CSV table of C-alpha atoms in Angstrom, one decimal:
chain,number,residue,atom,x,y,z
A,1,UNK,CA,18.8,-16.2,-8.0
A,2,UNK,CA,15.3,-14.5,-7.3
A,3,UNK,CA,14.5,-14.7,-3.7
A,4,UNK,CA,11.3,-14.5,-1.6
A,5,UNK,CA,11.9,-14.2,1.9
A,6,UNK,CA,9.3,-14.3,4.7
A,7,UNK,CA,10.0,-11.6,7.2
A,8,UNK,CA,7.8,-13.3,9.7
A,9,UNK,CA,5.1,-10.9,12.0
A,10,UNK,CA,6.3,-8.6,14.0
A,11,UNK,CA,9.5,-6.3,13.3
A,12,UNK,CA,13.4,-6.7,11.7
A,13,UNK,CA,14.6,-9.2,14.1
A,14,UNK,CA,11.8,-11.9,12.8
A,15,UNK,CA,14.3,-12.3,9.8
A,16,UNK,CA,16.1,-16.1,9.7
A,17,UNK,CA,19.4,-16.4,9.6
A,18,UNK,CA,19.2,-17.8,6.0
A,19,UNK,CA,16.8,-15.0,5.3
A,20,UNK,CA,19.3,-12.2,6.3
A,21,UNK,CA,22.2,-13.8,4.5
A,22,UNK,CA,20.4,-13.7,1.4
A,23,UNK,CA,19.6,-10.1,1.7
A,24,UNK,CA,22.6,-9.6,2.3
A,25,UNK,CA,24.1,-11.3,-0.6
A,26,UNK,CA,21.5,-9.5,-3.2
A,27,UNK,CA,21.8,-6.5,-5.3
A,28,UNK,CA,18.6,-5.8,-5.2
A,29,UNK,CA,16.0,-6.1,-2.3
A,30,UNK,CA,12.2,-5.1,-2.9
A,31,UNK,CA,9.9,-4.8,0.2
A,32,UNK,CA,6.2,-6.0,-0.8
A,33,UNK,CA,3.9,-3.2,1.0
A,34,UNK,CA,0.8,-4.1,0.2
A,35,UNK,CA,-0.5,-7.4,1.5
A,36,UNK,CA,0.2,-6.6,4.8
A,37,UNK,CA,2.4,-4.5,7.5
A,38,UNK,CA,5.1,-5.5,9.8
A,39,UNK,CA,4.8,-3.5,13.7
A,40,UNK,CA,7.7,-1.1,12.2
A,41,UNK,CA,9.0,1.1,10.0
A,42,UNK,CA,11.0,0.6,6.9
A,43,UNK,CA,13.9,2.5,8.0
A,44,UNK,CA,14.3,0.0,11.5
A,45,UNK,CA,14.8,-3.0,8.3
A,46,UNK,CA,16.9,-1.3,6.6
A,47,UNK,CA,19.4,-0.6,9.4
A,48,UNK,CA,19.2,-4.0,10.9
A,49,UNK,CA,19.5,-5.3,7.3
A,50,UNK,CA,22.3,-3.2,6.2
A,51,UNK,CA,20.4,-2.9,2.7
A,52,UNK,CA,18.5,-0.1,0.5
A,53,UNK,CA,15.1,-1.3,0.3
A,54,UNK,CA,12.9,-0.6,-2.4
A,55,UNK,CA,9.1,-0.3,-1.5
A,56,UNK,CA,7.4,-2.4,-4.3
A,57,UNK,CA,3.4,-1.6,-3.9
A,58,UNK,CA,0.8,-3.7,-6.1
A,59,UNK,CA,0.9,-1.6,-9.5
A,60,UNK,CA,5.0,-2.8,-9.5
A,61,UNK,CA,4.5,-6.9,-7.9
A,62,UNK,CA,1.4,-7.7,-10.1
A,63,UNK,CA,1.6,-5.5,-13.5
A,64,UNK,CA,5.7,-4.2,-13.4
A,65,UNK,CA,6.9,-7.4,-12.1
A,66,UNK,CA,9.8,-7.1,-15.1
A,67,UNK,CA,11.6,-4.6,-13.4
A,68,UNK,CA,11.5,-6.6,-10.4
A,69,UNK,CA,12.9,-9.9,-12.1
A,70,UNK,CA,15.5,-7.7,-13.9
A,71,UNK,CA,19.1,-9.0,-14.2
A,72,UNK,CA,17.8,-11.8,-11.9
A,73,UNK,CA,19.2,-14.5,-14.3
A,74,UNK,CA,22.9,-13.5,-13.2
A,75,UNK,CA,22.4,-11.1,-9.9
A,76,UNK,CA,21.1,-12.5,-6.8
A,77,UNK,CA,17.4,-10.2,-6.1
A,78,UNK,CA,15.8,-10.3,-3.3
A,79,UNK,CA,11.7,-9.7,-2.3
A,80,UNK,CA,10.7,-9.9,0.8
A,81,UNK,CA,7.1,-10.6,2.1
A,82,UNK,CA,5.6,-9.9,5.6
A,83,UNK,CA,4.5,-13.2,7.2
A,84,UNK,CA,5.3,-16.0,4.9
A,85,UNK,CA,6.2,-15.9,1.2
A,86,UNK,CA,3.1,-18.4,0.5
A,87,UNK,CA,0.8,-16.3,1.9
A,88,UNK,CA,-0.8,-14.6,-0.7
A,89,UNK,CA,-1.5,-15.6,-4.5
A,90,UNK,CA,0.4,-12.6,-5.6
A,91,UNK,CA,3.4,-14.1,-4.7
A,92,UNK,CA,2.9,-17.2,-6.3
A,93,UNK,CA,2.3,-15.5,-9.6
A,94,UNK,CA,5.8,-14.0,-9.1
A,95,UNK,CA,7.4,-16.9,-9.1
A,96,UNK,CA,6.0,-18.5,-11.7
A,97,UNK,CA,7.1,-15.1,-13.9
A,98,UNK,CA,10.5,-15.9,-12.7
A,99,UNK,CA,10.9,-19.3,-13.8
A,100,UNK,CA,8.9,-18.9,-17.2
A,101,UNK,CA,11.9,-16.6,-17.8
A,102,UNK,CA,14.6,-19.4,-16.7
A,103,UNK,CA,15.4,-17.2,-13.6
A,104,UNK,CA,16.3,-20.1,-10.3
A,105,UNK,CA,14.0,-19.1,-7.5
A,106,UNK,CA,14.4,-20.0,-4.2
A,107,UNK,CA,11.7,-19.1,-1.0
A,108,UNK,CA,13.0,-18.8,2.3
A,109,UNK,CA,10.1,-19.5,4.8
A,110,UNK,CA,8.9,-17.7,8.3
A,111,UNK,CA,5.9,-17.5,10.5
A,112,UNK,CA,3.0,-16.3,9.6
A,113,UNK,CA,-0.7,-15.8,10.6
A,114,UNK,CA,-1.8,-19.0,9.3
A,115,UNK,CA,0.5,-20.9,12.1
A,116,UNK,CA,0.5,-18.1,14.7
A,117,UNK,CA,-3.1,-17.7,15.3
A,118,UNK,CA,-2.8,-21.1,17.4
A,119,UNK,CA,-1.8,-18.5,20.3
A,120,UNK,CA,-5.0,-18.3,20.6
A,121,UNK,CA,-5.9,-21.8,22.0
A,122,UNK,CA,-7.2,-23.3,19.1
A,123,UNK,CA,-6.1,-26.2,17.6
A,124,UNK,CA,-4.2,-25.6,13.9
A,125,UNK,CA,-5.7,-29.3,13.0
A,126,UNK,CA,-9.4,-28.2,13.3
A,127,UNK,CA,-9.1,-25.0,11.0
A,128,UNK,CA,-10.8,-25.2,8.0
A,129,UNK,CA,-10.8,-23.1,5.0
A,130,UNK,CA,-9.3,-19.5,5.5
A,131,UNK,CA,-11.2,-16.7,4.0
A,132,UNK,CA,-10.9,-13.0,3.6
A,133,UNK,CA,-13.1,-10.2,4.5
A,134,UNK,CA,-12.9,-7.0,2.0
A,135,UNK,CA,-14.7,-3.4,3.1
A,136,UNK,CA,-18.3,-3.4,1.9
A,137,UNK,CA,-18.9,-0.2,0.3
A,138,UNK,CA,-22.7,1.1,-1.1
A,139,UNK,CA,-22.2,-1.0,-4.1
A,140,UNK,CA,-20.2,-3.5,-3.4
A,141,UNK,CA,-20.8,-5.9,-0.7
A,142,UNK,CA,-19.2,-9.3,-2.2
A,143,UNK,CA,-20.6,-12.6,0.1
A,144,UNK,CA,-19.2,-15.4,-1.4
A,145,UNK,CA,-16.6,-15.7,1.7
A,146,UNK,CA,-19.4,-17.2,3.3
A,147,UNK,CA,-20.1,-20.3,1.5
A,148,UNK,CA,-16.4,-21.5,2.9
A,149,UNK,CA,-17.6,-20.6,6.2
A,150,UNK,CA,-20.6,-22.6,6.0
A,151,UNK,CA,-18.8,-25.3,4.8
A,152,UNK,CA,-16.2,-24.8,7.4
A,153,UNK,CA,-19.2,-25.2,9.8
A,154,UNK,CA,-21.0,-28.2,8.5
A,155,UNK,CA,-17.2,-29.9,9.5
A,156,UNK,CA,-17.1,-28.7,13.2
A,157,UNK,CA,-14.2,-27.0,11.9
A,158,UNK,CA,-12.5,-23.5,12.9
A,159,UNK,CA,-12.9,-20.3,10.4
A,160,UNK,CA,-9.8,-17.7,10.2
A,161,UNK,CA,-10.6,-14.8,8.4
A,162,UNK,CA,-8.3,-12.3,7.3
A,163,UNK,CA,-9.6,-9.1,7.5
A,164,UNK,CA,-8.8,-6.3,4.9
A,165,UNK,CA,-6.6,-3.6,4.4
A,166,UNK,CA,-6.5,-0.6,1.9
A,167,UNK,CA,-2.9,0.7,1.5
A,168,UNK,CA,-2.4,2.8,-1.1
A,169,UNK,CA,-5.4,2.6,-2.7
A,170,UNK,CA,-7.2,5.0,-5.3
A,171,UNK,CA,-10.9,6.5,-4.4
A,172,UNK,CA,-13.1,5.7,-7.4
A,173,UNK,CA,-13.6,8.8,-8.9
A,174,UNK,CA,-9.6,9.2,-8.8
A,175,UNK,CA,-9.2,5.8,-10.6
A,176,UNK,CA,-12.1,6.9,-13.5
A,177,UNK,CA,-10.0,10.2,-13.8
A,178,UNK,CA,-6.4,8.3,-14.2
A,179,UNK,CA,-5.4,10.8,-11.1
A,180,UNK,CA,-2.4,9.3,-9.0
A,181,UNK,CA,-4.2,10.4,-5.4
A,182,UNK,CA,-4.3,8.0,-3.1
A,183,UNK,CA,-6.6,7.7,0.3
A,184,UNK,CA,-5.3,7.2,3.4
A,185,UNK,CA,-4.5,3.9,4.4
A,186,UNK,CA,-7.9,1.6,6.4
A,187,UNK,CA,-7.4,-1.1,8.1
A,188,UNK,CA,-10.8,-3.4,9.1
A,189,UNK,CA,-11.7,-3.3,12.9
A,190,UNK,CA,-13.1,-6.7,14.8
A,191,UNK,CA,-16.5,-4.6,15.0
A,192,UNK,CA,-16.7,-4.0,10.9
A,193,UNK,CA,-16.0,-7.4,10.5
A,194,UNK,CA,-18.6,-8.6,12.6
A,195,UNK,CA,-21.2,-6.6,11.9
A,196,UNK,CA,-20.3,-7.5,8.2
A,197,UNK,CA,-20.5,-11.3,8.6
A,198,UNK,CA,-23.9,-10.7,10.8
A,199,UNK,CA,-25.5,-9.0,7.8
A,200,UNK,CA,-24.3,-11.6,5.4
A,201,UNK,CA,-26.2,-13.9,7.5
A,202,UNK,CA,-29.2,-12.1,7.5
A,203,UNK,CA,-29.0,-12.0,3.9
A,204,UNK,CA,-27.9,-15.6,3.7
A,205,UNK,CA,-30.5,-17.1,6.7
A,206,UNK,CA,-28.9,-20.0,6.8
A,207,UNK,CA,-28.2,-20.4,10.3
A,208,UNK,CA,-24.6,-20.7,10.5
A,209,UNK,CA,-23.9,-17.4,12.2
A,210,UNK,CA,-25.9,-16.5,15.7
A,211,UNK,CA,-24.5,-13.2,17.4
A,212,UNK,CA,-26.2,-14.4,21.0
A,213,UNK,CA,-24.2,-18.4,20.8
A,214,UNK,CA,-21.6,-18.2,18.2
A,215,UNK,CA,-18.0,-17.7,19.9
A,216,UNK,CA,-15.0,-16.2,18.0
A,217,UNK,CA,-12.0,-14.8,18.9
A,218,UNK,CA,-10.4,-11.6,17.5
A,219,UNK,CA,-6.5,-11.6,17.3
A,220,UNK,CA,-4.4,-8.4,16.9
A,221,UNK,CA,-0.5,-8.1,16.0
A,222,UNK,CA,0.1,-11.6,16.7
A,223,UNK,CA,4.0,-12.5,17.3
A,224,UNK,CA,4.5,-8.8,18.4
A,225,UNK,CA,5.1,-10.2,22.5
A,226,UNK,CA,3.4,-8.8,25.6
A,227,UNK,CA,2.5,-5.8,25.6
A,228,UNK,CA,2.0,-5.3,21.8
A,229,UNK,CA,-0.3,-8.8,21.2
A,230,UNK,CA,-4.0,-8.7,21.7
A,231,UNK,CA,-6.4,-11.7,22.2
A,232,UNK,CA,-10.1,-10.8,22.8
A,233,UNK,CA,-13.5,-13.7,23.4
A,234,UNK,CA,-16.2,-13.8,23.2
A,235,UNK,CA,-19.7,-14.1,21.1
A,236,UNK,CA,-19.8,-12.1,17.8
A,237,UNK,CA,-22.4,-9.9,19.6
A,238,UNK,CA,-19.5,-9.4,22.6
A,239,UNK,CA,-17.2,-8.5,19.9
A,240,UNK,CA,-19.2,-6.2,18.0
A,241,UNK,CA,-20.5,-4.2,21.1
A,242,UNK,CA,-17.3,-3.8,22.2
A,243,UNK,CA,-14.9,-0.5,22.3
A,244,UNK,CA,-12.5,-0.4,19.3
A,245,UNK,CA,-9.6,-0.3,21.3
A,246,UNK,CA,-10.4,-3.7,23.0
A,247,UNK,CA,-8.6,-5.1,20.3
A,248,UNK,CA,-5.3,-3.0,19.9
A,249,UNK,CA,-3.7,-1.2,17.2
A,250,UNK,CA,-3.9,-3.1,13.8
A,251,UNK,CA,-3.3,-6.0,12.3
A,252,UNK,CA,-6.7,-8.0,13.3
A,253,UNK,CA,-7.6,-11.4,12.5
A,254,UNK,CA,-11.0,-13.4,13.6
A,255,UNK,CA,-11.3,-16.8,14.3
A,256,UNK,CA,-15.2,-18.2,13.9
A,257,UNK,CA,-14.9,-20.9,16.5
A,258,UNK,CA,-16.4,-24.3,15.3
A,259,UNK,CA,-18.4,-26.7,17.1
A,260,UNK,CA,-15.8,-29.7,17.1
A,261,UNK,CA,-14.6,-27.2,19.7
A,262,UNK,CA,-12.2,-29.1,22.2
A,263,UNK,CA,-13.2,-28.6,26.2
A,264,UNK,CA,-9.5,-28.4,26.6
A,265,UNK,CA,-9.1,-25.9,23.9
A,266,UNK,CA,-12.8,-23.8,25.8
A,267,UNK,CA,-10.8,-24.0,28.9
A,268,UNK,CA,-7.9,-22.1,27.5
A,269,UNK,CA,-9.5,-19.4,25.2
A,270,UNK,CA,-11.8,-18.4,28.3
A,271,UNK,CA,-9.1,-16.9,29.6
A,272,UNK,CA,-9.2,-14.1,26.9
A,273,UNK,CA,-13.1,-14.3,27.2
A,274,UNK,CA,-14.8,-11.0,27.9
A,275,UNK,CA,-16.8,-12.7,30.1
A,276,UNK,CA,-15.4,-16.2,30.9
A,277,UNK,CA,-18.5,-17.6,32.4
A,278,UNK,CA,-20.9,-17.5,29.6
A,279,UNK,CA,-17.9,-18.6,27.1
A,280,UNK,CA,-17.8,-21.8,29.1
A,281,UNK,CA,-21.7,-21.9,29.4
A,282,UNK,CA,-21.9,-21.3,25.7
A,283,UNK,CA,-19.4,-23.8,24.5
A,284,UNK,CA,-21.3,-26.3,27.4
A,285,UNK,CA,-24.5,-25.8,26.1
A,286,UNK,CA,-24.1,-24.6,22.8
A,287,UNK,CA,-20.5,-26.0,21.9
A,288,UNK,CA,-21.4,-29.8,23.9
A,289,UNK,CA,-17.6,-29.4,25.9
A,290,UNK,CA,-17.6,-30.9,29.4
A,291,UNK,CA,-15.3,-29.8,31.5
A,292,UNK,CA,-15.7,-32.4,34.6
């Protein structure tokens, strides 16, 4: 059997039950480092786990996926995914390598951003389309993220966007020169990203996206508990202004608020406001919540 097995958000103990039995059961176990990052270190896994496990970066889940799949027709191999196994395409494609090859699969699910950013106040029914947010560089600044956001708008409807990270990744002269150097790993800020979707809507003009009205909310290492979680409101000209370590230690989501925005739902995320007043004037005014 090939597994994938969600590891949920925050550190070893996240694991299900069925999860850790199947681990446990498997010859193999692969940890997928690339996608994202759990709140500790591989070794803290490994002894909870009682298992080896084999870090298994992009080059070996997307290109070297048959060494990954090997002997999985008669061995039980495990890979295991921060968040939920369904999370990313990547591991989709996986699977479909596995079966093409007459390997059983089976995917053993667990939380993930796309359920947990409802800590945040927001309803999960009025998300729209989720979208991703990659580093601009000087000659590369991709925008086509913001079509789904637009459309996301035109519905009243929430916007979660994932917000990139660079984990062992190659500079660009390296990758020209076939040189196995790779940069230290990035992970976007809640001030990149908005300062990134403000000047795709400068570019754009199409209204959707107004630093002064438009509210969001910026979510850092949700599922990690009190102490280590991080919910910050406001508008996107709050967030932008605002000190990096507002937001806490990496992983960070944002969450465009839309305009079908629930009073009950403005009434809870003011709490995480940076200025509670003018969120609730905004989503009055702005938003049309009434909170009498």
């Amino acid at each position: 059997m090939f597994y994938v097995i969600g590891l949920g958000l925050c550190d070893e103990k996240d694991i299900t039950i069925r999860g850790l039995e199947a681990i446990k059961g498997s010859s193999r176990v692969y940890l997928e480092a690339y996608t994202s990052i759990l709140m500790v270190p591989k070794e803290r896994l490994e002894a909870f786990y009682g298992k080896e496990l084999i870090l298994a970066d992009r080059d070996m889940v997307e290109t070297e996926s048959d060494e990954i799949l090997r002997r999985a027709a008669t061995e039980d191999v495990s890979l295991l995914v921060v968040g939920d196994p369904f999370g990313a395409t990547t591991h989709t494609d996986i699977i479909l390598r596995a079966r093409a090859q007459g390997i059983p699969t089976r995917v053993i699910h667990n939380a993930s951003i796309m359920n947990a950013v409802g800590a945040c106040g927001l309803q999960l029914y009025s998300f729209g389309q989720t979208v991703s947010l990659v580093f601009f560089t000087e000659s590369w600044r991709p925008d086509s993220f913001y079509d789904r956001v637009r459309e996301n708008a035109e519905l009243g409807m929430h916007t979660l966007v994932l917000l990139d990270i660079k984990v062992k990744e190659q500079s660009e002269e390296n990758l020209v020169r076939g040189r196995k150097i790779y940069e230290p790993p990035r992970y976007m800020s809640i001030p990149t990203a908005v300062s990134q979707l403000l000047e795709v809507e400068e570019s754009r003009k199409a209204g959707i996206l107004a630093p002064d009205t438009t509210l969001a909310i910026a979510v850092s290492r949700i599922g990690g508990g009190e102490g280590n979680e991080r919910i910050v409101a406001g508008t996107l000209a709050q967030l932008c202004d605002a000190p990096r370590e507002t937001f806490g230690e990496p992983l960070h989501s944002l969450v465009i608020v839309g305009k079908r925005l629930h009073h009950l739902e403005a009434a809870y995320t003011a709490s995480y406001a940076i200025d509670g007043t003018k969120w609730k004037e905004i989503a009055q005014n702005v938003y049309g919540c009434n909170f009498d």
